[in-house]
Short mmCIF file of C-alpha atoms and ligand atoms in Angstrom, two decimals:
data_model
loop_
_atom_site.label_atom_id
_atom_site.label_comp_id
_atom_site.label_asym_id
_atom_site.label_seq_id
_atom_site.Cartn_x
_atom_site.Cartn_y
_atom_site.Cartn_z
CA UNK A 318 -103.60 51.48 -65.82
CA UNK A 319 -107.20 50.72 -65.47
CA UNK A 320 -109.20 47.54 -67.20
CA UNK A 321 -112.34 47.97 -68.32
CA UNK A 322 -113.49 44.54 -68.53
CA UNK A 323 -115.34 43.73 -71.98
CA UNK A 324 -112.91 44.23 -74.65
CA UNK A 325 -111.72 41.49 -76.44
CA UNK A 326 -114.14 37.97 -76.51
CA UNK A 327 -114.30 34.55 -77.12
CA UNK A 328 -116.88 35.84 -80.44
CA UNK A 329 -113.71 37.24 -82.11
CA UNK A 330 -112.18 33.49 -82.35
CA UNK A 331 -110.44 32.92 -85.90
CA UNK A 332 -110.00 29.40 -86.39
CA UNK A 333 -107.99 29.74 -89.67
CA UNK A 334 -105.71 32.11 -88.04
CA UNK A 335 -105.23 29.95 -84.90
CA UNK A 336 -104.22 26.90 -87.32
CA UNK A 337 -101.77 29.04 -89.11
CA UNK A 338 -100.10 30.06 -85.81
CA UNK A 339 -100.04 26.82 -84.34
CA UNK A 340 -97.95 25.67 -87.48
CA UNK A 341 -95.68 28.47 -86.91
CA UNK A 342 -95.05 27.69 -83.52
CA UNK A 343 -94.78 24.38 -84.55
CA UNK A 344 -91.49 25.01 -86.78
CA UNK A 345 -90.60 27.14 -83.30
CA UNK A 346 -90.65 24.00 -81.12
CA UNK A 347 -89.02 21.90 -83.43
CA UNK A 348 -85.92 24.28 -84.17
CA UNK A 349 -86.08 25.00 -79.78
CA UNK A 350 -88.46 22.39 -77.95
CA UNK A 351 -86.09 23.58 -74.81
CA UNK A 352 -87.54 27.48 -74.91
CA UNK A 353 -90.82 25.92 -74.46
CA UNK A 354 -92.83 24.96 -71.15
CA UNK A 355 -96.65 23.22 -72.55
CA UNK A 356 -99.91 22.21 -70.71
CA UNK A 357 -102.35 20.11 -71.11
CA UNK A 358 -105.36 18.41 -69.08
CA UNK A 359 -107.70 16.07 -68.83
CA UNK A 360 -110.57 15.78 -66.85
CA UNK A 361 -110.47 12.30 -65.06
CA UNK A 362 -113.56 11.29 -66.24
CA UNK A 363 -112.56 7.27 -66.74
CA UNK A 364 -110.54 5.25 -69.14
CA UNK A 365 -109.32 7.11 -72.30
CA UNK A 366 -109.89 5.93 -75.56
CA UNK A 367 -108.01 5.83 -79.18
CA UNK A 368 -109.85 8.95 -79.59
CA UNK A 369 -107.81 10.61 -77.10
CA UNK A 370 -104.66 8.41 -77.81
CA UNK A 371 -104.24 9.70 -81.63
CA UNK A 372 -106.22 13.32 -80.92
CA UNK A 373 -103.67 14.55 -78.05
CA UNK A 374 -101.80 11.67 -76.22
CA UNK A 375 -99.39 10.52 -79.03
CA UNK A 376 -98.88 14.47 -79.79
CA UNK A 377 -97.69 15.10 -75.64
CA UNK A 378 -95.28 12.52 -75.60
CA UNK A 379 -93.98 13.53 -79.21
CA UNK A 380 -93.51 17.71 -77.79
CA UNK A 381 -92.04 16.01 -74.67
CA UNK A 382 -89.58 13.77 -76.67
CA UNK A 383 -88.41 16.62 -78.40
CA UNK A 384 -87.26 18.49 -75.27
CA UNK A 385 -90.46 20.15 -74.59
CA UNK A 386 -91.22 20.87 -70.49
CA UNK A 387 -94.53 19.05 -70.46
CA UNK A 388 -96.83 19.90 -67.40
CA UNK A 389 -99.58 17.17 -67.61
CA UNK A 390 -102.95 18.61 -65.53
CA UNK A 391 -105.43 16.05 -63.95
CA UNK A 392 -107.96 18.50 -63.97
CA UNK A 393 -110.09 16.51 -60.41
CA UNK A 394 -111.62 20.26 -59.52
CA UNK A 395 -113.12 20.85 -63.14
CA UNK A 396 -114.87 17.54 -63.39
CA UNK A 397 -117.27 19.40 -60.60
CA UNK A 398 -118.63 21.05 -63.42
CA UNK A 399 -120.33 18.89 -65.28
CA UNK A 400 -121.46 16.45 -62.72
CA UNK A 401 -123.56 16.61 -59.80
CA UNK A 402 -121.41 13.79 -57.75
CA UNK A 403 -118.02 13.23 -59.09
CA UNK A 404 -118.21 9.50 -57.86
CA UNK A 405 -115.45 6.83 -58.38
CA UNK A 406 -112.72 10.30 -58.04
CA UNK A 407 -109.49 8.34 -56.81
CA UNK A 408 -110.30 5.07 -59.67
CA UNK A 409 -110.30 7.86 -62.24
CA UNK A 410 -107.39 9.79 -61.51
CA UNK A 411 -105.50 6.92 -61.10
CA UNK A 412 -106.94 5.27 -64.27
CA UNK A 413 -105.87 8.60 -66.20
CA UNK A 414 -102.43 8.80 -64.15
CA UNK A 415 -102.15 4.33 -66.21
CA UNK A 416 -103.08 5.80 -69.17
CA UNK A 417 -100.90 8.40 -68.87
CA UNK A 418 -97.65 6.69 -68.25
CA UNK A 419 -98.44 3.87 -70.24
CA UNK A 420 -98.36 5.61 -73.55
CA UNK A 421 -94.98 7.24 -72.50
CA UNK A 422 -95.53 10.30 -70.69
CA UNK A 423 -91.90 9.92 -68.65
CA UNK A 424 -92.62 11.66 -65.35
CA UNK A 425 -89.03 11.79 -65.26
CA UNK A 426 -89.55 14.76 -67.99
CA UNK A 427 -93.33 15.53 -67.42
CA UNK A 428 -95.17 16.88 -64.32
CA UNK A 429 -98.08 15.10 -63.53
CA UNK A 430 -100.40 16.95 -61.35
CA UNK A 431 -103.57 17.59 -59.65
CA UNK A 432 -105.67 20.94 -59.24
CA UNK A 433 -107.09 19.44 -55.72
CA UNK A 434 -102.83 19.39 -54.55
CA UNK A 435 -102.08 22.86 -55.12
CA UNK A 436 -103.71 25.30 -52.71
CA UNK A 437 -101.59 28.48 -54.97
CA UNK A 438 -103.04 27.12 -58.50
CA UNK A 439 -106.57 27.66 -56.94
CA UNK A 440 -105.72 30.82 -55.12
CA UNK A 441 -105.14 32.12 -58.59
CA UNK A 442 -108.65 32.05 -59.03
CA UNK A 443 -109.60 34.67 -57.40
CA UNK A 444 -107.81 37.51 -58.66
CA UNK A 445 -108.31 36.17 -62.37
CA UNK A 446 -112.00 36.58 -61.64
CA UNK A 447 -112.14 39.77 -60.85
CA UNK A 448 -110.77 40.70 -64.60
CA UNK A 449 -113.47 38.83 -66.31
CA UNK A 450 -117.31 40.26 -66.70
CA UNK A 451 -120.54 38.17 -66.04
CA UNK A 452 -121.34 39.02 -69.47
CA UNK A 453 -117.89 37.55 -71.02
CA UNK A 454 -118.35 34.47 -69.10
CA UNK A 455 -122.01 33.76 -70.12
CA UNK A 456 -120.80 34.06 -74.20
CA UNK A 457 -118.18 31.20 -73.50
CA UNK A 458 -119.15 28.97 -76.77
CA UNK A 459 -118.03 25.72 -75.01
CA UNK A 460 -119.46 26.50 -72.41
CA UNK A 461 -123.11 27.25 -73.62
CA UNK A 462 -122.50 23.95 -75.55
CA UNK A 463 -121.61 22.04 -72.21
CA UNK A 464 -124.80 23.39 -70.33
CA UNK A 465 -126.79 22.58 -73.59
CA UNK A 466 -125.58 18.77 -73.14
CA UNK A 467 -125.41 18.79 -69.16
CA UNK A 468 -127.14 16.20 -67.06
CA UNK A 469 -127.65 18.72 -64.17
CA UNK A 470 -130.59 20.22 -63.19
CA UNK A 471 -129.06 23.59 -62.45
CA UNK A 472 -126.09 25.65 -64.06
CA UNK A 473 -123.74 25.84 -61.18
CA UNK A 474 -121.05 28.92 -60.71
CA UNK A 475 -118.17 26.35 -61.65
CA UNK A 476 -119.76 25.78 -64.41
CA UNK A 477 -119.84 29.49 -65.65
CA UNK A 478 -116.22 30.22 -64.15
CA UNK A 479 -114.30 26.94 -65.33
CA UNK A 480 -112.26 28.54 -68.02
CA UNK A 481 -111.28 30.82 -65.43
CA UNK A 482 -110.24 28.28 -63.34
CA UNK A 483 -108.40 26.72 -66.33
CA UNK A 484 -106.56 30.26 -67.29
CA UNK A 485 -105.03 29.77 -63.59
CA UNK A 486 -104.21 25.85 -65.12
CA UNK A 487 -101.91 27.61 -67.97
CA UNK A 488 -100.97 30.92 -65.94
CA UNK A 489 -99.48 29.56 -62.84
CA UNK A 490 -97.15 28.15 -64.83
CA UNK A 491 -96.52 30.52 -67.08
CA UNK A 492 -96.89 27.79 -70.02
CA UNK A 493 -96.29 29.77 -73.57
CA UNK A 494 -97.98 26.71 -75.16
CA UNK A 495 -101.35 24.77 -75.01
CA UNK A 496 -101.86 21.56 -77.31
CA UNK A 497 -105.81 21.20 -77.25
CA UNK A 498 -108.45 20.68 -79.66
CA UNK A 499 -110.42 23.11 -81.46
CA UNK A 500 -113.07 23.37 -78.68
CA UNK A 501 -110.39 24.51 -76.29
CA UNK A 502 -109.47 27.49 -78.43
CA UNK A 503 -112.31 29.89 -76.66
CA UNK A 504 -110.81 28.79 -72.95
CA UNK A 505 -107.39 29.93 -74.39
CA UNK A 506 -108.94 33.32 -75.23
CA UNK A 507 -110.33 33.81 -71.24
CA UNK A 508 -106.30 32.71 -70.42
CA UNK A 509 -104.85 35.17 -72.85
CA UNK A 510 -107.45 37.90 -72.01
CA UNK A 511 -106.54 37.18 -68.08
CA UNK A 512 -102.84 37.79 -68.96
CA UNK A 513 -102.96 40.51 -70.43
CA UNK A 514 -105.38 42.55 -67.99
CA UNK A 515 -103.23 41.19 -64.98
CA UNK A 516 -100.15 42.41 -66.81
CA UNK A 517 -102.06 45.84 -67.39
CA UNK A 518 -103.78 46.21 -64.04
CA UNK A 519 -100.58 45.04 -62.26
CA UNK A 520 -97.72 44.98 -64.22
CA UNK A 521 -94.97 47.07 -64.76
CA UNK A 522 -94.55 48.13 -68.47
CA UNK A 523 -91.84 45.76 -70.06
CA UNK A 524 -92.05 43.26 -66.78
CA UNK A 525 -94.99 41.49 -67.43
CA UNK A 526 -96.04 38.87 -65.03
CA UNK A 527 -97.59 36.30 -67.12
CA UNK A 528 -96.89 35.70 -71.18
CA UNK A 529 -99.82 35.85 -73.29
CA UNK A 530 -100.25 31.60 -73.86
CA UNK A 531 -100.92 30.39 -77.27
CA UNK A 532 -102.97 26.85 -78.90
CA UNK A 533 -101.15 24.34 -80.38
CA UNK A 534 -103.62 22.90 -82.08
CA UNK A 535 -102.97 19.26 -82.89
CA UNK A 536 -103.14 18.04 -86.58
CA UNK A 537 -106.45 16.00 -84.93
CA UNK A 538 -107.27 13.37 -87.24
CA UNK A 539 -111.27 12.47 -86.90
CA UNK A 540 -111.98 9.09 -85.40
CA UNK A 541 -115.55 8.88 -84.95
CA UNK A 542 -117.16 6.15 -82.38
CA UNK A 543 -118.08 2.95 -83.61
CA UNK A 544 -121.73 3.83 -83.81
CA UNK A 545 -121.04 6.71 -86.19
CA UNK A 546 -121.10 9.59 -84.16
CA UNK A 547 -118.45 11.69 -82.27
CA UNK A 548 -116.65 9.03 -79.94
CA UNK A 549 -117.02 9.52 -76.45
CA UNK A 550 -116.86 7.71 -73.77
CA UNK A 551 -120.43 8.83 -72.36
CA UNK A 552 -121.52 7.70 -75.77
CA UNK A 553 -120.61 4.20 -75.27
CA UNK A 554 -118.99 3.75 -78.43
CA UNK A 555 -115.60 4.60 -77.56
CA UNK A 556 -113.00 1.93 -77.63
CA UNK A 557 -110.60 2.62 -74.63
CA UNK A 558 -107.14 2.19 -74.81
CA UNK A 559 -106.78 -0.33 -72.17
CA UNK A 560 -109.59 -2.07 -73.94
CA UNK A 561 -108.23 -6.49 -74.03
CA UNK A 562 -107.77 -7.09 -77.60
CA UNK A 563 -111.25 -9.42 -77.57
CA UNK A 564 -113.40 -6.15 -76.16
CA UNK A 565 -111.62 -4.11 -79.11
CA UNK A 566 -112.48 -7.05 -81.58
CA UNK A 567 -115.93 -6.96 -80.50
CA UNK A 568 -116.16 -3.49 -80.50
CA UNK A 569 -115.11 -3.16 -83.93
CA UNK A 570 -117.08 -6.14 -85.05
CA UNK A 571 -120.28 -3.75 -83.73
CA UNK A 572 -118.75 -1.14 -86.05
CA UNK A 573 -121.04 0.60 -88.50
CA UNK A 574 -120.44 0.67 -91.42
CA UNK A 575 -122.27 1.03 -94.95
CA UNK A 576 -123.99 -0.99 -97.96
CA UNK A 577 -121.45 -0.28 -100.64
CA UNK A 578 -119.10 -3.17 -100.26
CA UNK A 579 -116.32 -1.70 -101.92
CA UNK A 580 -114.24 -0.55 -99.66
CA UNK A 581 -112.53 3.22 -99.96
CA UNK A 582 -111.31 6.24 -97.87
CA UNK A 583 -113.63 9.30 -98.40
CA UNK A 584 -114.39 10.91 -95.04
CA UNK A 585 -117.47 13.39 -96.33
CA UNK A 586 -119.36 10.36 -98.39
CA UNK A 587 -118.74 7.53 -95.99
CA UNK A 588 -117.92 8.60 -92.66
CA UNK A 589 -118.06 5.56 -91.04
CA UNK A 590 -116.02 3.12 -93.00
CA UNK A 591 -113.87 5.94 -93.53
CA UNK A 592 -112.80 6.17 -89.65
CA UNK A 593 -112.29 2.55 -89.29
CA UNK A 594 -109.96 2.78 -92.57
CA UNK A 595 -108.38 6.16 -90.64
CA UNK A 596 -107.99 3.99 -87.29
CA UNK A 597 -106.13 0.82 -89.40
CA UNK A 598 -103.81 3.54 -91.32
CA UNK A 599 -102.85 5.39 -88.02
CA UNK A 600 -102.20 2.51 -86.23
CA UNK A 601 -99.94 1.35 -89.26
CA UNK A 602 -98.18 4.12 -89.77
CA UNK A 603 -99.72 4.42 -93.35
CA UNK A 604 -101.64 6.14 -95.78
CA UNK A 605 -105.59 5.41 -95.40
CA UNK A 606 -105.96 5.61 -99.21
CA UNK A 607 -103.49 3.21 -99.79
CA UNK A 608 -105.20 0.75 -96.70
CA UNK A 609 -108.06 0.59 -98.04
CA UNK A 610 -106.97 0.30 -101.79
CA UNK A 611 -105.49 -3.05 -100.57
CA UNK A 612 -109.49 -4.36 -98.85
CA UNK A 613 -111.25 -3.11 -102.12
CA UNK A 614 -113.75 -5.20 -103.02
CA UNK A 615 -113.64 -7.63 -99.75
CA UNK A 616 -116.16 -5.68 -98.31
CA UNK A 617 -116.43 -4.61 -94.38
CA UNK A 618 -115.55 -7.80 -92.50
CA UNK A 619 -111.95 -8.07 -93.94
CA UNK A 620 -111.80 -4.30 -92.95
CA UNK A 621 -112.84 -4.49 -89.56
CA UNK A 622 -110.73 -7.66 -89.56
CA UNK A 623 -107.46 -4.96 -90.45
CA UNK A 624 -108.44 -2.53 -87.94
CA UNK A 625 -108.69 -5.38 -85.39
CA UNK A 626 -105.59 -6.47 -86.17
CA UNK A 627 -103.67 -3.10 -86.70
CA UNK A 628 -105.28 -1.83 -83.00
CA UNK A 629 -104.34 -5.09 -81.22
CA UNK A 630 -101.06 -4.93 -82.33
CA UNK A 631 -100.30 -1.26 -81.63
CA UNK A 632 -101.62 -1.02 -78.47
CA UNK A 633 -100.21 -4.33 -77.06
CA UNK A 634 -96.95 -3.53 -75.51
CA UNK A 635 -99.04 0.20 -74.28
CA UNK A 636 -101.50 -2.50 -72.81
CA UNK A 637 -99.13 -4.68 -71.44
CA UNK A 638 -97.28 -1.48 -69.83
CA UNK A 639 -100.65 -0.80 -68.38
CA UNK A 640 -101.68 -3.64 -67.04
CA UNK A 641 -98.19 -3.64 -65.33
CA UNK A 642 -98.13 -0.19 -63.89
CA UNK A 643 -101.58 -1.20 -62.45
CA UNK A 644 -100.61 -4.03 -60.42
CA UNK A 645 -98.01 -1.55 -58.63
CA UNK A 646 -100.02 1.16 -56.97
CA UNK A 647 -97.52 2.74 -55.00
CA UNK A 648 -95.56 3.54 -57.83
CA UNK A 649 -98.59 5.27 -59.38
CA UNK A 650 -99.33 7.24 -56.05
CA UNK A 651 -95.52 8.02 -56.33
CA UNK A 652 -95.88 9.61 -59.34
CA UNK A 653 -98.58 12.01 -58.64
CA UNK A 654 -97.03 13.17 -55.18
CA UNK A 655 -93.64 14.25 -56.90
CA UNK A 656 -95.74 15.70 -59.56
CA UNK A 657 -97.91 17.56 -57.16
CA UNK A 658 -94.57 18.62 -55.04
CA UNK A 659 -92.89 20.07 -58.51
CA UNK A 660 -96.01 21.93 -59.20
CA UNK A 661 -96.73 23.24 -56.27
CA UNK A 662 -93.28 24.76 -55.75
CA UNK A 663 -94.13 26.61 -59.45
CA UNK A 664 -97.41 27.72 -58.00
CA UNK A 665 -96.17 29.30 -54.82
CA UNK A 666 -93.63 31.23 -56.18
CA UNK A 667 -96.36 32.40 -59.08
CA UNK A 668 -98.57 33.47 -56.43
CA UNK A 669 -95.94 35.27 -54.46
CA UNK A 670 -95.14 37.27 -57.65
CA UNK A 671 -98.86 38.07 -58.01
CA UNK A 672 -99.43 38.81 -54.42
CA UNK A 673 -96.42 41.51 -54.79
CA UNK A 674 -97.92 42.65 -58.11
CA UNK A 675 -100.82 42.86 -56.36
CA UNK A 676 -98.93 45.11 -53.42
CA UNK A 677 -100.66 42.24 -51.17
CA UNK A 678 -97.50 40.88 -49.61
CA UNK A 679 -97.74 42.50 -46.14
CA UNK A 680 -95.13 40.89 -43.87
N1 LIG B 1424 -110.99 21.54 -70.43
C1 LIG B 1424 -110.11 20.47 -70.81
C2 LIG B 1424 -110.96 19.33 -71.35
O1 LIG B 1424 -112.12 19.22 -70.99
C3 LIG B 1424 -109.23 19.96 -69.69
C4 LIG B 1424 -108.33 21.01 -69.12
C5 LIG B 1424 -108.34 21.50 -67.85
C6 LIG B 1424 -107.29 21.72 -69.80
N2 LIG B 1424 -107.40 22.45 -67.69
C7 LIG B 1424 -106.73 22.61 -68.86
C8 LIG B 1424 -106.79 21.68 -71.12
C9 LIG B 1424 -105.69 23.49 -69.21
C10 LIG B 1424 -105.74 22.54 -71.44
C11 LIG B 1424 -105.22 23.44 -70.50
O2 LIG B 1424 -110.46 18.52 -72.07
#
């Protein structure tokens, strides 16, 4: 069956609906984690921070922990998009390989993996883009929102065919799941809309090749950077998780936060205090109303001396771990090349099944 190639876009994207699902599929995992293969990436970009840890690190480890086969992505290839020199490569991969295993991703029951490592992953490229218009790719809204915010001079091609390049991330290994944020959800689209014209153009009717992936999105609690604003690490106002506890107490000392000195959790009026209360409460394992019910009236430096506290003491064995796994390299490099051998053995026999689909096998 033909394609014609500008049916379904990114504009259609129902955020409601894509919440409801993920809960769904949520209470699917839970009752079968062992039915369900995820991924997720990052783009090694440096160290990550709690913003990361609570928005999508905690949540991996918890699907894997469940049963879940978790394929973790160091996404090296993608961070060509939004840089012109992706300087200080290795340090970052291997800084987001620490990070990684140091919160508990077990490689044991995860694959850790890089896109430069698997020549079949890549290949996949090329037939994906040939069921996507110009037009579809230029509508991307993350995209348009990444060139908006880009340091470059020029919008390269990567930039424009990324999510491409990330449906062949999710495809290759046939993952029915995707925990990402929000801003992900119009990259899941290109995957799904990828799928499904492969399966059309290629498939046979009741075989297809690839399942139609799906979001998870993650309950993401909003921690915003200490300065107020969306934390990020470009920002500067990101704590990182392998931050020493005196960096994080000086970080949160720096905190904004506001003139009424009565302290209380209510994200829309007070942002700021609010996400330091959030940060203390998550790191406690309690309710933010209750945490900062308990500072009342002792104002913002007995807060930020909670949040100091609660981070410190969370993150300290995850820190130690760290700091640990760092001093042994090999081990690290270990990791990644059994990763990179498990995924590569998925990709190749993806490809193969495309290349037949494809009737492009021809020895
Ligand atoms: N685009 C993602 C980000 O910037 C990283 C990523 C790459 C990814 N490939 C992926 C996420 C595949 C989910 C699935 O954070």
């Amino acid at each position: 069956m033909s394609t014609t190639l500008d049916t379904t876009t990114s504009d259609d994207l129902d955020v409601p609906a894509a919440r409801r699902r993920s809960a769904e599929l949520e209470r699917s995992v839970r009752e079968r984690p062992g039915r369900f293969r995820a991924l997720t990436g990052d783009r090694p970009t440096g160290r990550l921070h709690l913003g990361h840890y609570f928005g999508s690190l905690h949540n991996r480890v918890r699907l894997q922990n469940l049963g879940v086969d978790m394929m973790v992505l160091v996404a090296d290839y993608q961070v060509l998009t939004d840089r012109d020199v992706a300087d200080r490569l290795a340090e970052h991969v291997e800084d987001l390989v620490l990070d990684y295993l140091a919160v508990g991703i077990d490689p044991a029951r995860a694959t850790i993996f890089t896109h430069s490592a698997i020549p079949a992953l890549n290949q996949l490229l090329l037939p994906f883009l040939s069921l996507v218009s110009v037009a579809e790719l230029g509508r991307n809204p993350t995209v348009k929102d990444e060139i908006a915010h880009s340091r470059q001079s020029a919008v390269s091609g990567l930039m424009c065919t990324y999510p491409v390049h990330q449906a062949a991330d999710i495809l290759f290994c046939k993952a029915g799941l995707v925990p990402v944020g929000q801003d992900q959800l119009p990259h899941l689209e290109v995957a799904r809309t990828v799928a499904r014209r492969f399966n059309n153009r290629y498939g046979t009717p009741g075989s297809p090749v690839f399942p139609e992936p799906e979001a998870l999105l993650s309950e993401a609690p909003l921690l915003l950077g200490t300065d107020g604003g969306k934390m990020s690490k470009s920002r500067g106002n990101s704590i990182a998780l392998a931050a020493t506890a005196d960096e994080t107490a000086r970080l949160i000392r720096g905190a904004k936060t506001d003139a009424d000195r009565h302290i209380a959790y209510d994200p829309v009026a007070r942002p700021e205090v609010s996400s330091l209360v959030l940060l203390a409460a998550l790191c406690l394992g309690r309710d933010p109303h209750e945490v900062a019910g308990e500072i009342g009236g002792r104002g913002a430096a007995a807060l930020k001396a909670t949040v100091t506290e609660a981070v410190n003491d969370y993150f300290a064995p995850i820190r130690a771990r760290r700091a640990e796994l760092a001093r042994d390299r090999a081990h690290v490099r270990g990791v990644l090349r059994d990763g990179n051998e498990r995924a590569a053995v998925i990709a190749d026999a993806t490809l193969k099944e495309v290349r037949a689909a494809m009737n492009a096998l021809y020895y």
